[in-house]
C-alpha cells in the first residue's frame, strides 16, 4: 500500500517486537505464533512487529520469516498493523525479502541499520533508500548502535525523512539530545525502542513504543502511552515507575527474547522457552533474578 506522511499512525502506537515461538525440536511453531499474536492484540497492542530482534530474525531463514508474517496476518487480520522485519546487512537480500513480504497483506517494513559491514553514513542512507524504493510499503528505520555496531547519525535520519515512504523511526540509541533533534526537525513518527525510555521520549513528542516487555504487561504500557498522549503525565509517571521491575525482569538479566520466552512459558502463553543458538535459555541464577523482579512487580509465576 502507498502511504502519505499524513496517514494516521500506520504502525500503531503500542507495537510488541513479537517473539518467534519454536517447537521443542527448534522448528518455528506457527500455530503458537498466531495464538501469541492474538493475545497481544487482545491485551491492547495495535501493531505487531514480526521477526525483529526479539523475533530472533538473525537465525531465521527467509522462508521462516515469510511464514511468520503470514501466520500473524492470518491470526489478527485487520485488528492490528502487522510490520515485517525485513532489514539485513545485505541491501539486495533486504530488497528481495521486502518485495516478497509486500506480496502478503503486510502493513509496513522495519529496516535495521546495516550491521557488521560498518558502512559510511552515505552508505546507510543509500541502503535504506534502495529498500524503500523497492516496494510501496511504509518504512520504519531502526537505529540500534549497540547491536548494529554503527549509529544512524541525526543528519542522516533528517535526510531520510524526506523520502516519502520512510515515515517512522524506532529509536534505540538512548541519546535523548539527538532524538530531540530528530523530533524537532522531521515529521517522522518516532517510537521508543527502549521500554524504559517510553515516557521521556513521548514527553518530547514520540508517538509510542516498539516493545519487548509489552508481551507480559501490555495493558500497563497501553495505559502509559494513552496517558502520555493525552498529556496526563501524573498517570504516565506512576505507570512508568510501576513498570520498572517488569522491564528489569524481561531485559535486565538475559537477552530480551530469552527473558520474555521464559516468562511467557511460566504464564502459560508459550508451550516452552526454546531459543535458537547462539542464544540459550536462562540458568538457575538468572531465573532467580527474573522471579525476584516479577515478585517486586506483583506478578506471580
GROMACS .gro file of C-alpha atoms in nm:
model
  301
    1UNK     CA    1   0.000   0.000   0.000
    2UNK     CA    2   0.114   0.354  -0.069
    3UNK     CA    3   0.103   0.586   0.231
    4UNK     CA    4   0.137   0.960   0.274
    5UNK     CA    5   0.306   1.140   0.559
    6UNK     CA    6  -0.039   1.244   0.681
    7UNK     CA    7  -0.164   0.888   0.728
    8UNK     CA    8  -0.285   0.821   1.080
    9UNK     CA    9  -0.025   0.619   1.274
   10UNK     CA   10   0.023   0.350   1.010
   11UNK     CA   11   0.231   0.142   1.253
   12UNK     CA   12   0.010   0.177   1.561
   13UNK     CA   13   0.133   0.312   1.896
   14UNK     CA   14   0.197   0.002   2.112
   15UNK     CA   15   0.391  -0.242   1.899
   16UNK     CA   16   0.541  -0.554   2.057
   17UNK     CA   17   0.851  -0.688   1.886
   18UNK     CA   18   0.697  -1.033   1.892
   19UNK     CA   19   0.889  -1.342   1.998
   20UNK     CA   20   0.907  -1.628   1.747
   21UNK     CA   21   0.786  -1.949   1.915
   22UNK     CA   22   0.970  -2.272   1.844
   23UNK     CA   23   0.883  -2.636   1.896
   24UNK     CA   24   1.098  -2.844   2.131
   25UNK     CA   25   1.287  -2.953   1.818
   26UNK     CA   26   1.371  -2.592   1.732
   27UNK     CA   27   1.132  -2.551   1.439
   28UNK     CA   28   0.912  -2.242   1.404
   29UNK     CA   29   0.576  -2.302   1.572
   30UNK     CA   30   0.338  -2.104   1.352
   31UNK     CA   31   0.030  -2.211   1.549
   32UNK     CA   32   0.177  -2.078   1.873
   33UNK     CA   33   0.278  -1.761   1.688
   34UNK     CA   34  -0.079  -1.697   1.582
   35UNK     CA   35  -0.204  -1.756   1.935
   36UNK     CA   36   0.056  -1.521   2.082
   37UNK     CA   37  -0.029  -1.251   1.827
   38UNK     CA   38  -0.397  -1.271   1.919
   39UNK     CA   39  -0.312  -1.249   2.290
   40UNK     CA   40  -0.109  -0.933   2.230
   41UNK     CA   41  -0.386  -0.765   2.033
   42UNK     CA   42  -0.643  -0.869   2.295
   43UNK     CA   43  -0.419  -0.705   2.557
   44UNK     CA   44  -0.422  -0.369   2.378
   45UNK     CA   45  -0.147  -0.375   2.118
   46UNK     CA   46  -0.243  -0.203   1.792
   47UNK     CA   47   0.062  -0.311   1.594
   48UNK     CA   48   0.283  -0.620   1.587
   49UNK     CA   49   0.641  -0.629   1.465
   50UNK     CA   50   0.716  -0.975   1.330
   51UNK     CA   51   1.072  -1.114   1.321
   52UNK     CA   52   1.259  -0.821   1.463
   53UNK     CA   53   1.542  -0.860   1.712
   54UNK     CA   54   1.321  -1.028   1.972
   55UNK     CA   55   1.178  -1.247   1.696
   56UNK     CA   56   1.530  -1.393   1.651
   57UNK     CA   57   1.530  -1.286   1.288
   58UNK     CA   58   1.907  -1.333   1.260
   59UNK     CA   59   1.864  -1.711   1.294
   60UNK     CA   60   1.555  -1.748   1.074
   61UNK     CA   61   1.556  -1.842   0.707
   62UNK     CA   62   1.372  -1.624   0.457
   63UNK     CA   63   1.102  -1.889   0.430
   64UNK     CA   64   1.059  -1.887   0.808
   65UNK     CA   65   1.037  -1.507   0.811
   66UNK     CA   66   0.769  -1.515   0.542
   67UNK     CA   67   0.587  -1.793   0.723
   68UNK     CA   68   0.581  -1.585   1.040
   69UNK     CA   69   0.447  -1.281   0.853
   70UNK     CA   70   0.165  -1.492   0.711
   71UNK     CA   71   0.087  -1.664   1.041
   72UNK     CA   72   0.043  -1.331   1.220
   73UNK     CA   73  -0.162  -1.179   0.936
   74UNK     CA   74  -0.388  -1.485   0.935
   75UNK     CA   75  -0.430  -1.464   1.312
   76UNK     CA   76  -0.502  -1.095   1.369
   77UNK     CA   77  -0.642  -0.987   1.033
   78UNK     CA   78  -0.701  -0.612   1.042
   79UNK     CA   79  -0.724  -0.584   1.420
   80UNK     CA   80  -0.365  -0.456   1.431
   81UNK     CA   81  -0.097  -0.334   1.195
   82UNK     CA   82   0.148  -0.608   1.100
   83UNK     CA   83   0.504  -0.489   1.038
   84UNK     CA   84   0.761  -0.717   0.878
   85UNK     CA   85   1.123  -0.711   0.990
   86UNK     CA   86   1.298  -0.740   0.653
   87UNK     CA   87   1.620  -0.549   0.712
   88UNK     CA   88   1.957  -0.722   0.693
   89UNK     CA   89   2.314  -0.603   0.632
   90UNK     CA   90   2.284  -0.702   0.264
   91UNK     CA   91   2.086  -0.447   0.062
   92UNK     CA   92   1.994  -0.685  -0.220
   93UNK     CA   93   1.885  -0.951   0.028
   94UNK     CA   94   1.674  -0.696   0.213
   95UNK     CA   95   1.511  -0.580  -0.111
   96UNK     CA   96   1.425  -0.937  -0.209
   97UNK     CA   97   1.275  -1.020   0.132
   98UNK     CA   98   1.085  -0.689   0.141
   99UNK     CA   99   0.939  -0.748  -0.205
  100UNK     CA  100   0.830  -1.098  -0.108
  101UNK     CA  101   0.674  -0.963   0.213
  102UNK     CA  102   0.493  -0.696   0.012
  103UNK     CA  103   0.304  -0.969  -0.174
  104UNK     CA  104   0.141  -1.057   0.157
  105UNK     CA  105  -0.106  -0.829   0.336
  106UNK     CA  106   0.174  -0.658   0.532
  107UNK     CA  107   0.121  -0.303   0.658
  108UNK     CA  108   0.484  -0.190   0.665
  109UNK     CA  109   0.852  -0.274   0.696
  110UNK     CA  110   1.108  -0.239   0.975
  111UNK     CA  111   1.462  -0.191   0.845
  112UNK     CA  112   1.752  -0.213   1.088
  113UNK     CA  113   2.075  -0.023   1.035
  114UNK     CA  114   2.310  -0.249   0.836
  115UNK     CA  115   2.526  -0.433   1.087
  116UNK     CA  116   2.879  -0.576   1.067
  117UNK     CA  117   2.971  -0.405   0.736
  118UNK     CA  118   3.019  -0.063   0.906
  119UNK     CA  119   2.919   0.146   0.603
  120UNK     CA  120   2.959   0.524   0.588
  121UNK     CA  121   2.659   0.745   0.656
  122UNK     CA  122   2.620   0.782   0.279
  123UNK     CA  123   2.609   0.402   0.254
  124UNK     CA  124   2.350   0.377   0.531
  125UNK     CA  125   2.131   0.634   0.357
  126UNK     CA  126   2.165   0.461   0.020
  127UNK     CA  127   2.083   0.124   0.182
  128UNK     CA  128   1.758   0.247   0.336
  129UNK     CA  129   1.653   0.441   0.027
  130UNK     CA  130   1.715   0.145  -0.205
  131UNK     CA  131   1.493  -0.081   0.008
  132UNK     CA  132   1.225   0.188   0.049
  133UNK     CA  133   1.223   0.236  -0.330
  134UNK     CA  134   1.168  -0.135  -0.389
  135UNK     CA  135   0.809  -0.156  -0.260
  136UNK     CA  136   0.512   0.072  -0.194
  137UNK     CA  137   0.510  -0.011   0.179
  138UNK     CA  138   0.573   0.246   0.452
  139UNK     CA  139   0.907   0.206   0.629
  140UNK     CA  140   1.024   0.237   0.988
  141UNK     CA  141   1.401   0.266   1.019
  142UNK     CA  142   1.564   0.114   1.326
  143UNK     CA  143   1.859   0.283   1.495
  144UNK     CA  144   2.024   0.046   1.744
  145UNK     CA  145   2.400   0.105   1.752
  146UNK     CA  146   2.452  -0.134   2.044
  147UNK     CA  147   2.359  -0.424   1.813
  148UNK     CA  148   2.438  -0.293   1.466
  149UNK     CA  149   2.782  -0.158   1.557
  150UNK     CA  150   2.706   0.176   1.392
  151UNK     CA  151   2.465   0.459   1.465
  152UNK     CA  152   2.246   0.633   1.210
  153UNK     CA  153   2.355   0.993   1.254
  154UNK     CA  154   2.092   1.257   1.324
  155UNK     CA  155   2.180   1.429   0.996
  156UNK     CA  156   2.124   1.102   0.806
  157UNK     CA  157   1.788   1.047   0.976
  158UNK     CA  158   1.681   1.401   0.885
  159UNK     CA  159   1.775   1.338   0.521
  160UNK     CA  160   1.596   1.002   0.519
  161UNK     CA  161   1.281   1.171   0.650
  162UNK     CA  162   1.248   1.341   0.309
  163UNK     CA  163   1.177   1.003   0.149
  164UNK     CA  164   0.802   0.969   0.106
  165UNK     CA  165   0.789   0.609   0.232
  166UNK     CA  166   1.026   0.649   0.529
  167UNK     CA  167   0.776   0.769   0.784
  168UNK     CA  168   0.892   0.634   1.122
  169UNK     CA  169   1.195   0.576   1.342
  170UNK     CA  170   1.244   0.310   1.607
  171UNK     CA  171   1.492   0.481   1.837
  172UNK     CA  172   1.712   0.252   2.046
  173UNK     CA  173   2.010   0.486   2.059
  174UNK     CA  174   1.938   0.609   2.415
  175UNK     CA  175   2.061   0.958   2.326
  176UNK     CA  176   1.781   1.193   2.425
  177UNK     CA  177   1.951   1.503   2.286
  178UNK     CA  178   1.992   1.356   1.939
  179UNK     CA  179   1.640   1.211   1.934
  180UNK     CA  180   1.507   1.552   2.034
  181UNK     CA  181   1.679   1.696   1.727
  182UNK     CA  182   1.504   1.437   1.511
  183UNK     CA  183   1.169   1.524   1.665
  184UNK     CA  184   1.232   1.896   1.617
  185UNK     CA  185   1.346   1.870   1.255
  186UNK     CA  186   1.135   1.595   1.095
  187UNK     CA  187   0.776   1.476   1.078
  188UNK     CA  188   0.878   1.116   1.145
  189UNK     CA  189   0.667   0.911   1.383
  190UNK     CA  190   0.929   0.833   1.649
  191UNK     CA  191   0.891   0.521   1.862
  192UNK     CA  192   1.091   0.440   2.169
  193UNK     CA  193   1.293   0.127   2.104
  194UNK     CA  194   1.378   0.103   2.473
  195UNK     CA  195   1.089   0.013   2.703
  196UNK     CA  196   1.222   0.222   2.991
  197UNK     CA  197   1.250   0.541   2.783
  198UNK     CA  198   0.890   0.549   2.662
  199UNK     CA  199   0.779   0.823   2.898
  200UNK     CA  200   1.061   1.075   2.838
  201UNK     CA  201   1.052   1.023   2.462
  202UNK     CA  202   0.674   1.066   2.448
  203UNK     CA  203   0.706   1.380   2.658
  204UNK     CA  204   0.925   1.516   2.378
  205UNK     CA  205   0.683   1.411   2.103
  206UNK     CA  206   0.734   1.042   2.028
  207UNK     CA  207   0.413   0.858   1.935
  208UNK     CA  208   0.461   0.523   2.105
  209UNK     CA  209   0.674   0.220   2.174
  210UNK     CA  210   0.814  -0.085   1.997
  211UNK     CA  211   0.841  -0.310   2.299
  212UNK     CA  212   0.969  -0.638   2.437
  213UNK     CA  213   0.817  -0.612   2.785
  214UNK     CA  214   0.470  -0.550   2.642
  215UNK     CA  215   0.448  -0.925   2.590
  216UNK     CA  216   0.378  -0.957   2.962
  217UNK     CA  217   0.247  -0.611   3.055
  218UNK     CA  218   0.064  -0.476   2.751
  219UNK     CA  219  -0.232  -0.327   2.943
  220UNK     CA  220   0.004  -0.119   3.158
  221UNK     CA  221   0.204   0.001   2.857
  222UNK     CA  222  -0.123   0.077   2.678
  223UNK     CA  223  -0.231   0.292   2.974
  224UNK     CA  224   0.108   0.467   2.989
  225UNK     CA  225   0.105   0.553   2.618
  226UNK     CA  226  -0.256   0.671   2.625
  227UNK     CA  227  -0.192   0.886   2.934
  228UNK     CA  228   0.121   1.043   2.784
  229UNK     CA  229  -0.056   1.109   2.453
  230UNK     CA  230  -0.334   1.284   2.648
  231UNK     CA  231  -0.083   1.494   2.843
  232UNK     CA  232  -0.164   1.320   3.171
  233UNK     CA  233   0.193   1.286   3.290
  234UNK     CA  234   0.096   1.227   3.652
  235UNK     CA  235  -0.068   0.899   3.550
  236UNK     CA  236   0.202   0.820   3.296
  237UNK     CA  237   0.478   0.873   3.553
  238UNK     CA  238   0.306   0.647   3.806
  239UNK     CA  239   0.281   0.366   3.548
  240UNK     CA  240   0.637   0.427   3.432
  241UNK     CA  241   0.770   0.367   3.785
  242UNK     CA  242   0.549   0.059   3.834
  243UNK     CA  243   0.680  -0.095   3.511
  244UNK     CA  244   1.046  -0.066   3.611
  245UNK     CA  245   1.075  -0.414   3.773
  246UNK     CA  246   0.884  -0.568   3.481
  247UNK     CA  247   1.132  -0.424   3.234
  248UNK     CA  248   1.422  -0.542   3.450
  249UNK     CA  249   1.274  -0.892   3.463
  250UNK     CA  250   1.250  -0.914   3.085
  251UNK     CA  251   1.563  -0.729   2.980
  252UNK     CA  252   1.792  -0.687   3.278
  253UNK     CA  253   1.947  -1.031   3.321
  254UNK     CA  254   1.931  -1.207   2.985
  255UNK     CA  255   1.877  -1.115   2.621
  256UNK     CA  256   1.520  -0.995   2.560
  257UNK     CA  257   1.398  -1.294   2.359
  258UNK     CA  258   1.536  -1.528   2.624
  259UNK     CA  259   1.371  -1.342   2.910
  260UNK     CA  260   1.033  -1.290   2.751
  261UNK     CA  261   1.001  -1.651   2.635
  262UNK     CA  262   1.083  -1.778   2.982
  263UNK     CA  263   0.817  -1.557   3.140
  264UNK     CA  264   0.556  -1.635   2.874
  265UNK     CA  265   0.614  -2.005   2.940
  266UNK     CA  266   0.559  -1.954   3.312
  267UNK     CA  267   0.241  -1.761   3.236
  268UNK     CA  268   0.112  -2.035   3.006
  269UNK     CA  269   0.119  -1.828   2.687
  270UNK     CA  270   0.400  -2.028   2.523
  271UNK     CA  271   0.443  -2.405   2.539
  272UNK     CA  272   0.818  -2.376   2.603
  273UNK     CA  273   1.105  -2.127   2.628
  274UNK     CA  274   1.315  -2.265   2.341
  275UNK     CA  275   1.552  -2.021   2.169
  276UNK     CA  276   1.795  -2.085   1.886
  277UNK     CA  277   2.169  -2.095   1.929
  278UNK     CA  278   2.373  -1.891   1.992
  279UNK     CA  279   2.102  -1.787   2.241
  280UNK     CA  280   2.049  -2.023   2.534
  281UNK     CA  281   1.779  -2.043   2.799
  282UNK     CA  282   1.845  -1.877   3.136
  283UNK     CA  283   2.034  -2.059   3.408
  284UNK     CA  284   1.924  -2.101   3.770
  285UNK     CA  285   2.088  -1.779   3.891
  286UNK     CA  286   1.927  -1.577   3.614
  287UNK     CA  287   1.588  -1.737   3.677
  288UNK     CA  288   1.609  -1.638   4.043
  289UNK     CA  289   1.677  -1.276   3.948
  290UNK     CA  290   1.391  -1.270   3.696
  291UNK     CA  291   1.149  -1.413   3.951
  292UNK     CA  292   1.259  -1.160   4.212
  293UNK     CA  293   1.187  -0.872   3.975
  294UNK     CA  294   0.848  -1.016   3.884
  295UNK     CA  295   0.764  -1.054   4.252
  296UNK     CA  296   0.857  -0.689   4.307
  297UNK     CA  297   0.616  -0.602   4.026
  298UNK     CA  298   0.342  -0.809   4.191
  299UNK     CA  299   0.338  -1.068   3.913
  300UNK     CA  300   0.311  -1.430   4.017
  301UNK     CA  301   0.471  -1.704   3.806
   0.00000   0.00000   0.00000
